[in-house]
């Protein structure tokens, strides 16, 4: 029947008559009756028009939720589930037809859709093969075989992944005996890794991604642990992330936080800061630090605003009474959370985060503190400048002047925190090669609003004089270099001596009396000295003997224990201290032994706060030695930037050879115009700005070139041309007289500009008359009837050429 009726009894009502929809033979609408006569399940009648209206309303609600400023994913999910349930109910009560008038089908996920499409294609291909006849049975079977092979391959991969997660060795061969398979799976495998193209300590990342996606945490940690100079930054446009090459050939570690942990752990043996960064020595602090780092990493999947607000709500209660996230000092947790907020170290990024966070909250104060950290600032400059074509403004109004033509950015330099140094030896006068070094150091110190230290390397009293020291200061003034401070290595002799004693007592150096020629041969043959294994106490006695100035101590010298097998000859146990009884021009006879430049330079650079040491390429091999000594003594590391020295064709630049010219009387002195000294070229009319332009045009390039003097003087002429007044002169002996027949009596004058290109320089008077003098060379070939032009006067016709022009 179209409608059936059910009588049932209820405890709380009288007999009721219910109208039910038609039932099929399989209908479960009426499931059972209880012993009391109560119905167990009776469906309510469905109002299809009302249900269709509800479906439309739910659809509109979903659209509204998705288009809101902050979509609530949970609410959207609940509404979508309700919509699907309503559509399913409508179709079930409408004979399988959905609200859109089409046959209802359960919605499928993307993967389910792909599987259904593949199955349909396979079915169609099989049907087509069957229709083509018996000869195509093989063709019909081919797709199924291919599909079966593909499924088998997927199953094998799945099984391998499962075994790997359980610590096994992937899928084992079916033919392998059980014992062998068990033995093989008992050994944990290492993940397969692509062979790295990075050399050890090369840190590579993409220069086109945002700052937060660069290894800013790793760079900050490397700076804080005083190891940043050990790593070479590589710009790689093909990388999606960052990676650090390891000492183990062909291996690398990827990910900013993973690299940061590696750098910190590697530096724990030589840096107390590294241990603090990792949480210190307390297990609880280490656990807390790890917890915060993991929390920072978990936020990476969210947008910047949500990350910043999550960190603010989590940190605010902690930072109300604290300065740092863990303990009482900066740790990796602080840097990781700062990076999770987008590493807001620039004015723009800080302003963006400030707009997101509540005004005056503790997290904003913490963010400001982190952004002012020198390590964070340097890390930002290094990350932005990896391609050596950009730099960033860290503070409002702290803009830098555009780079001069030919100059390059100073790696890792930050405004106000950059210190350069020019360390001349007072053993001669400055030449133009020294001028380039001093001008480059001065340029970078001024551009980055830092300091320039002029330090006299007076460690060899046999060659040094007060005369040279005074002349160097004067010559620097001539070329416009004004140091912020002038110091002397001799001021640190006692400090350097204490470092030498520390090296001896810790087994890093030994005393050697090997003759110079034999020592040189042993170093060439990479052969250890016979004294290399002497005890520290024995070495200490010989060091005191050397410093006493006694004749018995003269053969002895202090050598560092480095690497006699190194391909770099400067690392084969270099000499660090020698006896020299010549009185020092500043300290007199107080010391009888002096440190070499190789030992003194890194120590004094570190003490005086030098951040960038600019050195010529001739020191390339010694740069490794410089860093080795710095690391051995635990000094603050200094970044080295190299440039090519200035060479001129047919010009001697060696101070030793120039001294020979002066001492033998072949020139009148260091200021002879033929000498390539600053004083010599000054006597030839050098312009300071022209000299600076010429030197900076060569830049800090490592390419060695031999310049021509003509280019130098051409640059000088361009500058002088801007302000030199114009006058006229005639050779006193080699000239020709010209009689102007209609000229005046010499009482007439013309006015002309001192500088035709710039009338602001004023005018001068030029007297004219019957008698005029011309250069002989200008009158050669002149004939009668020819016209000539006398500048600023007029055109004249020649009527006579013999016995003087008329």
PDB file of C-alpha atoms in Angstrom, residues 62-320:
ATOM      1  CA  UNK A  62      29.968  28.032   4.475  1.00  0.00           C
ATOM      2  CA  UNK A  63      30.713  30.760   1.926  1.00  0.00           C
ATOM      3  CA  UNK A  64      30.399  33.423   4.630  1.00  0.00           C
ATOM      4  CA  UNK A  65      32.723  31.551   7.016  1.00  0.00           C
ATOM      5  CA  UNK A  66      35.393  31.056   4.369  1.00  0.00           C
ATOM      6  CA  UNK A  67      35.382  34.720   3.308  1.00  0.00           C
ATOM      7  CA  UNK A  68      35.759  36.074   6.870  1.00  0.00           C
ATOM      8  CA  UNK A  69      38.998  37.807   8.013  1.00  0.00           C
ATOM      9  CA  UNK A  70      39.934  34.956  10.342  1.00  0.00           C
ATOM     10  CA  UNK A  71      38.226  31.734   9.131  1.00  0.00           C
ATOM     11  CA  UNK A  72      37.372  29.253  11.873  1.00  0.00           C
ATOM     12  CA  UNK A  73      38.380  25.885  10.406  1.00  0.00           C
ATOM     13  CA  UNK A  74      36.546  23.882  13.094  1.00  0.00           C
ATOM     14  CA  UNK A  75      33.260  25.704  12.488  1.00  0.00           C
ATOM     15  CA  UNK A  76      33.660  25.334   8.700  1.00  0.00           C
ATOM     16  CA  UNK A  77      34.238  21.586   9.117  1.00  0.00           C
ATOM     17  CA  UNK A  78      31.138  21.155  11.250  1.00  0.00           C
ATOM     18  CA  UNK A  79      28.979  23.108   8.775  1.00  0.00           C
ATOM     19  CA  UNK A  80      30.269  21.116   5.781  1.00  0.00           C
ATOM     20  CA  UNK A  81      29.480  17.852   7.597  1.00  0.00           C
ATOM     21  CA  UNK A  82      25.950  19.099   8.312  1.00  0.00           C
ATOM     22  CA  UNK A  83      25.499  20.071   4.639  1.00  0.00           C
ATOM     23  CA  UNK A  84      26.583  16.635   3.389  1.00  0.00           C
ATOM     24  CA  UNK A  85      24.274  14.925   5.882  1.00  0.00           C
ATOM     25  CA  UNK A  86      21.360  17.086   4.726  1.00  0.00           C
ATOM     26  CA  UNK A  87      22.070  16.326   1.038  1.00  0.00           C
ATOM     27  CA  UNK A  88      22.365  12.614   1.809  1.00  0.00           C
ATOM     28  CA  UNK A  89      19.012  12.646   3.678  1.00  0.00           C
ATOM     29  CA  UNK A  90      17.306  14.503   0.822  1.00  0.00           C
ATOM     30  CA  UNK A  91      18.485  12.019  -1.787  1.00  0.00           C
ATOM     31  CA  UNK A  92      17.557   9.035   0.398  1.00  0.00           C
ATOM     32  CA  UNK A  93      13.995  10.304   0.734  1.00  0.00           C
ATOM     33  CA  UNK A  94      13.714  11.403  -2.887  1.00  0.00           C
ATOM     34  CA  UNK A  95      14.339   8.126  -4.611  1.00  0.00           C
ATOM     35  CA  UNK A  96      18.136   8.606  -4.885  1.00  0.00           C
ATOM     36  CA  UNK A  97      17.834  11.994  -6.618  1.00  0.00           C
ATOM     37  CA  UNK A  98      19.767  14.870  -5.054  1.00  0.00           C
ATOM     38  CA  UNK A  99      18.594  18.438  -4.471  1.00  0.00           C
ATOM     39  CA  UNK A 100      20.229  19.430  -7.800  1.00  0.00           C
ATOM     40  CA  UNK A 101      18.006  16.968  -9.694  1.00  0.00           C
ATOM     41  CA  UNK A 102      20.877  14.560 -10.445  1.00  0.00           C
ATOM     42  CA  UNK A 103      21.558  11.090  -9.184  1.00  0.00           C
ATOM     43  CA  UNK A 104      23.154  11.279  -5.725  1.00  0.00           C
ATOM     44  CA  UNK A 105      26.746  10.052  -5.357  1.00  0.00           C
ATOM     45  CA  UNK A 106      28.747  10.015  -2.157  1.00  0.00           C
ATOM     46  CA  UNK A 107      31.538  12.667  -2.318  1.00  0.00           C
ATOM     47  CA  UNK A 108      35.091  11.295  -2.726  1.00  0.00           C
ATOM     48  CA  UNK A 109      38.548  12.550  -1.799  1.00  0.00           C
ATOM     49  CA  UNK A 110      41.094  13.406  -4.520  1.00  0.00           C
ATOM     50  CA  UNK A 111      42.894  10.086  -4.134  1.00  0.00           C
ATOM     51  CA  UNK A 112      39.610   8.169  -4.307  1.00  0.00           C
ATOM     52  CA  UNK A 113      38.652  10.077  -7.469  1.00  0.00           C
ATOM     53  CA  UNK A 114      41.976   9.201  -9.121  1.00  0.00           C
ATOM     54  CA  UNK A 115      41.547   5.535  -8.271  1.00  0.00           C
ATOM     55  CA  UNK A 116      38.016   5.529  -9.707  1.00  0.00           C
ATOM     56  CA  UNK A 117      39.188   7.229 -12.910  1.00  0.00           C
ATOM     57  CA  UNK A 118      42.007   4.700 -13.335  1.00  0.00           C
ATOM     58  CA  UNK A 119      39.632   1.809 -12.775  1.00  0.00           C
ATOM     59  CA  UNK A 120      37.217   3.212 -15.354  1.00  0.00           C
ATOM     60  CA  UNK A 121      40.006   3.608 -17.907  1.00  0.00           C
ATOM     61  CA  UNK A 122      41.243   0.080 -17.309  1.00  0.00           C
ATOM     62  CA  UNK A 123      37.704  -1.271 -17.680  1.00  0.00           C
ATOM     63  CA  UNK A 124      37.194   0.656 -20.928  1.00  0.00           C
ATOM     64  CA  UNK A 125      40.530  -0.583 -22.303  1.00  0.00           C
ATOM     65  CA  UNK A 126      39.646  -4.187 -21.437  1.00  0.00           C
ATOM     66  CA  UNK A 127      36.245  -3.837 -23.073  1.00  0.00           C
ATOM     67  CA  UNK A 128      37.788  -2.404 -26.242  1.00  0.00           C
ATOM     68  CA  UNK A 129      40.321  -5.237 -26.383  1.00  0.00           C
ATOM     69  CA  UNK A 130      37.602  -7.861 -25.947  1.00  0.00           C
ATOM     70  CA  UNK A 131      35.541  -6.291 -28.729  1.00  0.00           C
ATOM     71  CA  UNK A 132      38.464  -6.462 -31.167  1.00  0.00           C
ATOM     72  CA  UNK A 133      38.519 -10.291 -31.212  1.00  0.00           C
ATOM     73  CA  UNK A 134      40.519 -13.252 -29.899  1.00  0.00           C
ATOM     74  CA  UNK A 135      43.795 -12.091 -31.465  1.00  0.00           C
ATOM     75  CA  UNK A 136      43.814  -9.195 -29.001  1.00  0.00           C
ATOM     76  CA  UNK A 137      43.586 -11.284 -25.840  1.00  0.00           C
ATOM     77  CA  UNK A 138      47.229 -10.505 -25.107  1.00  0.00           C
ATOM     78  CA  UNK A 139      46.560  -6.797 -25.542  1.00  0.00           C
ATOM     79  CA  UNK A 140      43.650  -7.076 -23.135  1.00  0.00           C
ATOM     80  CA  UNK A 141      45.821  -8.818 -20.606  1.00  0.00           C
ATOM     81  CA  UNK A 142      48.683  -6.270 -20.926  1.00  0.00           C
ATOM     82  CA  UNK A 143      46.998  -3.400 -19.001  1.00  0.00           C
ATOM     83  CA  UNK A 144      46.068  -5.704 -16.167  1.00  0.00           C
ATOM     84  CA  UNK A 145      49.636  -7.040 -15.934  1.00  0.00           C
ATOM     85  CA  UNK A 146      51.011  -3.494 -15.904  1.00  0.00           C
ATOM     86  CA  UNK A 147      48.568  -2.460 -13.203  1.00  0.00           C
ATOM     87  CA  UNK A 148      49.446  -5.532 -11.144  1.00  0.00           C
ATOM     88  CA  UNK A 149      53.166  -4.751 -11.411  1.00  0.00           C
ATOM     89  CA  UNK A 150      52.530  -1.176 -10.355  1.00  0.00           C
ATOM     90  CA  UNK A 151      50.494  -2.286  -7.351  1.00  0.00           C
ATOM     91  CA  UNK A 152      53.248  -4.736  -6.369  1.00  0.00           C
ATOM     92  CA  UNK A 153      55.829  -1.964  -6.539  1.00  0.00           C
ATOM     93  CA  UNK A 154      53.692   0.289  -4.344  1.00  0.00           C
ATOM     94  CA  UNK A 155      53.224  -2.527  -1.828  1.00  0.00           C
ATOM     95  CA  UNK A 156      56.997  -3.097  -1.714  1.00  0.00           C
ATOM     96  CA  UNK A 157      57.642   0.607  -1.063  1.00  0.00           C
ATOM     97  CA  UNK A 158      55.024   0.644   1.654  1.00  0.00           C
ATOM     98  CA  UNK A 159      56.577  -2.393   3.316  1.00  0.00           C
ATOM     99  CA  UNK A 160      60.054  -0.843   3.098  1.00  0.00           C
ATOM    100  CA  UNK A 161      58.831   2.333   4.784  1.00  0.00           C
ATOM    101  CA  UNK A 162      57.166   0.287   7.496  1.00  0.00           C
ATOM    102  CA  UNK A 163      60.363  -1.684   8.153  1.00  0.00           C
ATOM    103  CA  UNK A 164      62.441   1.512   8.182  1.00  0.00           C
ATOM    104  CA  UNK A 165      60.218   3.082  10.817  1.00  0.00           C
ATOM    105  CA  UNK A 166      60.587  -0.049  12.929  1.00  0.00           C
ATOM    106  CA  UNK A 167      64.409   0.134  12.626  1.00  0.00           C
ATOM    107  CA  UNK A 168      64.738  -2.552   9.957  1.00  0.00           C
ATOM    108  CA  UNK A 169      66.590  -2.542   6.669  1.00  0.00           C
ATOM    109  CA  UNK A 170      63.665  -2.296   4.289  1.00  0.00           C
ATOM    110  CA  UNK A 171      62.086  -5.174   2.357  1.00  0.00           C
ATOM    111  CA  UNK A 172      64.198  -8.306   2.259  1.00  0.00           C
ATOM    112  CA  UNK A 173      64.446 -10.673  -0.645  1.00  0.00           C
ATOM    113  CA  UNK A 174      61.835 -13.420  -0.706  1.00  0.00           C
ATOM    114  CA  UNK A 175      64.517 -15.938  -1.530  1.00  0.00           C
ATOM    115  CA  UNK A 176      66.738 -14.946   1.386  1.00  0.00           C
ATOM    116  CA  UNK A 177      66.863 -17.447   4.255  1.00  0.00           C
ATOM    117  CA  UNK A 178      65.058 -16.306   7.447  1.00  0.00           C
ATOM    118  CA  UNK A 179      68.244 -16.293   9.507  1.00  0.00           C
ATOM    119  CA  UNK A 180      70.040 -14.074   7.011  1.00  0.00           C
ATOM    120  CA  UNK A 181      67.086 -11.714   6.812  1.00  0.00           C
ATOM    121  CA  UNK A 182      66.918 -11.467  10.583  1.00  0.00           C
ATOM    122  CA  UNK A 183      70.639 -10.802  10.815  1.00  0.00           C
ATOM    123  CA  UNK A 184      70.450  -8.084   8.177  1.00  0.00           C
ATOM    124  CA  UNK A 185      67.458  -6.327   9.746  1.00  0.00           C
ATOM    125  CA  UNK A 186      69.151  -6.236  13.145  1.00  0.00           C
ATOM    126  CA  UNK A 187      71.579  -3.554  11.887  1.00  0.00           C
ATOM    127  CA  UNK A 188      70.005  -0.070  11.752  1.00  0.00           C
ATOM    128  CA  UNK A 189      70.517   1.617   8.412  1.00  0.00           C
ATOM    129  CA  UNK A 190      71.443   5.227   7.769  1.00  0.00           C
ATOM    130  CA  UNK A 191      69.117   7.335   5.637  1.00  0.00           C
ATOM    131  CA  UNK A 192      70.208   7.576   2.019  1.00  0.00           C
ATOM    132  CA  UNK A 193      71.772  10.963   1.320  1.00  0.00           C
ATOM    133  CA  UNK A 194      72.617  12.690  -1.914  1.00  0.00           C
ATOM    134  CA  UNK A 195      76.337  13.380  -2.186  1.00  0.00           C
ATOM    135  CA  UNK A 196      76.887  17.009  -1.258  1.00  0.00           C
ATOM    136  CA  UNK A 197      78.669  19.412  -3.587  1.00  0.00           C
ATOM    137  CA  UNK A 198      79.602  21.675  -0.679  1.00  0.00           C
ATOM    138  CA  UNK A 199      83.146  21.863   0.624  1.00  0.00           C
ATOM    139  CA  UNK A 200      83.669  21.594   4.387  1.00  0.00           C
ATOM    140  CA  UNK A 201      82.402  24.664   6.299  1.00  0.00           C
ATOM    141  CA  UNK A 202      80.600  26.106   3.265  1.00  0.00           C
ATOM    142  CA  UNK A 203      77.185  27.436   4.286  1.00  0.00           C
ATOM    143  CA  UNK A 204      74.959  27.697   1.206  1.00  0.00           C
ATOM    144  CA  UNK A 205      71.507  29.242   0.892  1.00  0.00           C
ATOM    145  CA  UNK A 206      69.266  30.996  -1.626  1.00  0.00           C
ATOM    146  CA  UNK A 207      69.663  34.805  -1.796  1.00  0.00           C
ATOM    147  CA  UNK A 208      66.164  35.239  -3.271  1.00  0.00           C
ATOM    148  CA  UNK A 209      64.122  34.021  -0.294  1.00  0.00           C
ATOM    149  CA  UNK A 210      62.953  36.132   2.643  1.00  0.00           C
ATOM    150  CA  UNK A 211      65.277  36.872   5.555  1.00  0.00           C
ATOM    151  CA  UNK A 212      63.442  34.458   7.869  1.00  0.00           C
ATOM    152  CA  UNK A 213      64.015  31.620   5.370  1.00  0.00           C
ATOM    153  CA  UNK A 214      67.796  32.133   5.424  1.00  0.00           C
ATOM    154  CA  UNK A 215      70.042  30.524   8.096  1.00  0.00           C
ATOM    155  CA  UNK A 216      69.796  33.501  10.464  1.00  0.00           C
ATOM    156  CA  UNK A 217      69.799  31.346  13.599  1.00  0.00           C
ATOM    157  CA  UNK A 218      72.918  29.472  12.466  1.00  0.00           C
ATOM    158  CA  UNK A 219      74.699  32.725  11.582  1.00  0.00           C
ATOM    159  CA  UNK A 220      73.796  34.299  14.935  1.00  0.00           C
ATOM    160  CA  UNK A 221      75.084  31.254  16.816  1.00  0.00           C
ATOM    161  CA  UNK A 222      78.322  31.240  14.788  1.00  0.00           C
ATOM    162  CA  UNK A 223      78.878  34.917  15.647  1.00  0.00           C
ATOM    163  CA  UNK A 224      78.122  34.403  19.332  1.00  0.00           C
ATOM    164  CA  UNK A 225      80.496  31.422  19.539  1.00  0.00           C
ATOM    165  CA  UNK A 226      83.292  33.408  17.824  1.00  0.00           C
ATOM    166  CA  UNK A 227      83.491  30.929  14.927  1.00  0.00           C
ATOM    167  CA  UNK A 228      81.792  32.866  12.117  1.00  0.00           C
ATOM    168  CA  UNK A 229      85.081  33.444  10.256  1.00  0.00           C
ATOM    169  CA  UNK A 230      85.505  29.663   9.964  1.00  0.00           C
ATOM    170  CA  UNK A 231      82.496  29.427   7.640  1.00  0.00           C
ATOM    171  CA  UNK A 232      82.283  30.573   4.038  1.00  0.00           C
ATOM    172  CA  UNK A 233      78.905  31.835   2.879  1.00  0.00           C
ATOM    173  CA  UNK A 234      77.840  30.622  -0.564  1.00  0.00           C
ATOM    174  CA  UNK A 235      75.032  32.107  -2.661  1.00  0.00           C
ATOM    175  CA  UNK A 236      73.087  29.280  -4.343  1.00  0.00           C
ATOM    176  CA  UNK A 237      69.996  30.254  -6.352  1.00  0.00           C
ATOM    177  CA  UNK A 238      69.011  26.603  -6.879  1.00  0.00           C
ATOM    178  CA  UNK A 239      68.553  25.719  -3.210  1.00  0.00           C
ATOM    179  CA  UNK A 240      65.173  25.753  -1.506  1.00  0.00           C
ATOM    180  CA  UNK A 241      66.736  25.597   1.964  1.00  0.00           C
ATOM    181  CA  UNK A 242      70.145  25.980   3.604  1.00  0.00           C
ATOM    182  CA  UNK A 243      72.943  23.456   4.092  1.00  0.00           C
ATOM    183  CA  UNK A 244      76.373  23.277   5.700  1.00  0.00           C
ATOM    184  CA  UNK A 245      79.187  21.158   4.244  1.00  0.00           C
ATOM    185  CA  UNK A 246      80.767  18.810   6.782  1.00  0.00           C
ATOM    186  CA  UNK A 247      84.366  17.707   7.236  1.00  0.00           C
ATOM    187  CA  UNK A 248      83.276  14.205   6.326  1.00  0.00           C
ATOM    188  CA  UNK A 249      83.604  14.356   2.552  1.00  0.00           C
ATOM    189  CA  UNK A 250      80.377  14.601   0.602  1.00  0.00           C
ATOM    190  CA  UNK A 251      78.137  15.103   3.653  1.00  0.00           C
ATOM    191  CA  UNK A 252      76.050  18.066   4.699  1.00  0.00           C
ATOM    192  CA  UNK A 253      73.566  19.048   7.378  1.00  0.00           C
ATOM    193  CA  UNK A 254      70.400  20.890   6.335  1.00  0.00           C
ATOM    194  CA  UNK A 255      67.983  23.181   8.128  1.00  0.00           C
ATOM    195  CA  UNK A 256      68.648  26.390  10.039  1.00  0.00           C
ATOM    196  CA  UNK A 257      68.084  25.007  13.551  1.00  0.00           C
ATOM    197  CA  UNK A 258      69.974  21.783  12.815  1.00  0.00           C
ATOM    198  CA  UNK A 259      72.974  23.785  11.554  1.00  0.00           C
ATOM    199  CA  UNK A 260      72.766  26.108  14.571  1.00  0.00           C
ATOM    200  CA  UNK A 261      72.835  23.170  17.009  1.00  0.00           C
ATOM    201  CA  UNK A 262      75.767  21.637  15.136  1.00  0.00           C
ATOM    202  CA  UNK A 263      77.797  24.877  15.229  1.00  0.00           C
ATOM    203  CA  UNK A 264      77.095  25.390  18.944  1.00  0.00           C
ATOM    204  CA  UNK A 265      77.977  21.802  19.884  1.00  0.00           C
ATOM    205  CA  UNK A 266      81.146  21.923  17.785  1.00  0.00           C
ATOM    206  CA  UNK A 267      82.262  25.089  19.580  1.00  0.00           C
ATOM    207  CA  UNK A 268      81.604  23.902  23.161  1.00  0.00           C
ATOM    208  CA  UNK A 269      85.208  22.749  23.609  1.00  0.00           C
ATOM    209  CA  UNK A 270      86.644  26.207  22.869  1.00  0.00           C
ATOM    210  CA  UNK A 271      83.806  28.586  23.787  1.00  0.00           C
ATOM    211  CA  UNK A 272      81.931  28.893  27.087  1.00  0.00           C
ATOM    212  CA  UNK A 273      79.269  30.883  25.233  1.00  0.00           C
ATOM    213  CA  UNK A 274      78.432  27.806  23.137  1.00  0.00           C
ATOM    214  CA  UNK A 275      77.608  25.817  26.272  1.00  0.00           C
ATOM    215  CA  UNK A 276      75.366  28.623  27.550  1.00  0.00           C
ATOM    216  CA  UNK A 277      73.587  28.814  24.190  1.00  0.00           C
ATOM    217  CA  UNK A 278      72.675  25.135  24.497  1.00  0.00           C
ATOM    218  CA  UNK A 279      71.204  25.649  27.968  1.00  0.00           C
ATOM    219  CA  UNK A 280      74.258  25.521  30.203  1.00  0.00           C
ATOM    220  CA  UNK A 281      75.287  22.675  32.491  1.00  0.00           C
ATOM    221  CA  UNK A 282      71.962  22.163  34.280  1.00  0.00           C
ATOM    222  CA  UNK A 283      69.900  19.337  32.778  1.00  0.00           C
ATOM    223  CA  UNK A 284      66.640  21.159  33.487  1.00  0.00           C
ATOM    224  CA  UNK A 285      67.795  24.291  31.652  1.00  0.00           C
ATOM    225  CA  UNK A 286      68.911  22.183  28.697  1.00  0.00           C
ATOM    226  CA  UNK A 287      65.506  20.462  28.625  1.00  0.00           C
ATOM    227  CA  UNK A 288      63.714  23.809  28.772  1.00  0.00           C
ATOM    228  CA  UNK A 289      65.872  25.184  25.976  1.00  0.00           C
ATOM    229  CA  UNK A 290      65.123  22.127  23.799  1.00  0.00           C
ATOM    230  CA  UNK A 291      61.422  22.496  24.561  1.00  0.00           C
ATOM    231  CA  UNK A 292      61.353  26.121  23.391  1.00  0.00           C
ATOM    232  CA  UNK A 293      63.333  25.335  20.233  1.00  0.00           C
ATOM    233  CA  UNK A 294      60.903  22.518  19.381  1.00  0.00           C
ATOM    234  CA  UNK A 295      58.014  24.903  20.024  1.00  0.00           C
ATOM    235  CA  UNK A 296      59.525  27.477  17.656  1.00  0.00           C
ATOM    236  CA  UNK A 297      59.917  24.795  15.004  1.00  0.00           C
ATOM    237  CA  UNK A 298      56.303  23.637  15.421  1.00  0.00           C
ATOM    238  CA  UNK A 299      55.041  27.128  14.574  1.00  0.00           C
ATOM    239  CA  UNK A 300      56.663  27.148  11.136  1.00  0.00           C
ATOM    240  CA  UNK A 301      53.515  25.885   9.392  1.00  0.00           C
ATOM    241  CA  UNK A 302      51.494  28.963  10.414  1.00  0.00           C
ATOM    242  CA  UNK A 303      51.452  32.494   9.007  1.00  0.00           C
ATOM    243  CA  UNK A 304      53.529  35.322  10.502  1.00  0.00           C
ATOM    244  CA  UNK A 305      50.646  36.964  12.380  1.00  0.00           C
ATOM    245  CA  UNK A 306      49.541  33.731  14.021  1.00  0.00           C
ATOM    246  CA  UNK A 307      53.145  32.812  14.924  1.00  0.00           C
ATOM    247  CA  UNK A 308      53.800  36.225  16.473  1.00  0.00           C
ATOM    248  CA  UNK A 309      50.574  36.185  18.520  1.00  0.00           C
ATOM    249  CA  UNK A 310      51.181  32.609  19.683  1.00  0.00           C
ATOM    250  CA  UNK A 311      54.692  33.478  20.849  1.00  0.00           C
ATOM    251  CA  UNK A 312      53.449  36.668  22.546  1.00  0.00           C
ATOM    252  CA  UNK A 313      50.724  34.857  24.493  1.00  0.00           C
ATOM    253  CA  UNK A 314      53.188  32.167  25.531  1.00  0.00           C
ATOM    254  CA  UNK A 315      56.104  34.443  26.427  1.00  0.00           C
ATOM    255  CA  UNK A 316      54.332  37.364  28.104  1.00  0.00           C
ATOM    256  CA  UNK A 317      53.842  35.639  31.484  1.00  0.00           C
ATOM    257  CA  UNK A 318      57.480  34.504  31.431  1.00  0.00           C
ATOM    258  CA  UNK A 319      58.959  37.870  30.429  1.00  0.00           C
ATOM    259  CA  UNK A 320      57.077  39.905  33.009  1.00  0.00           C
TER     260      UNK A 320
END
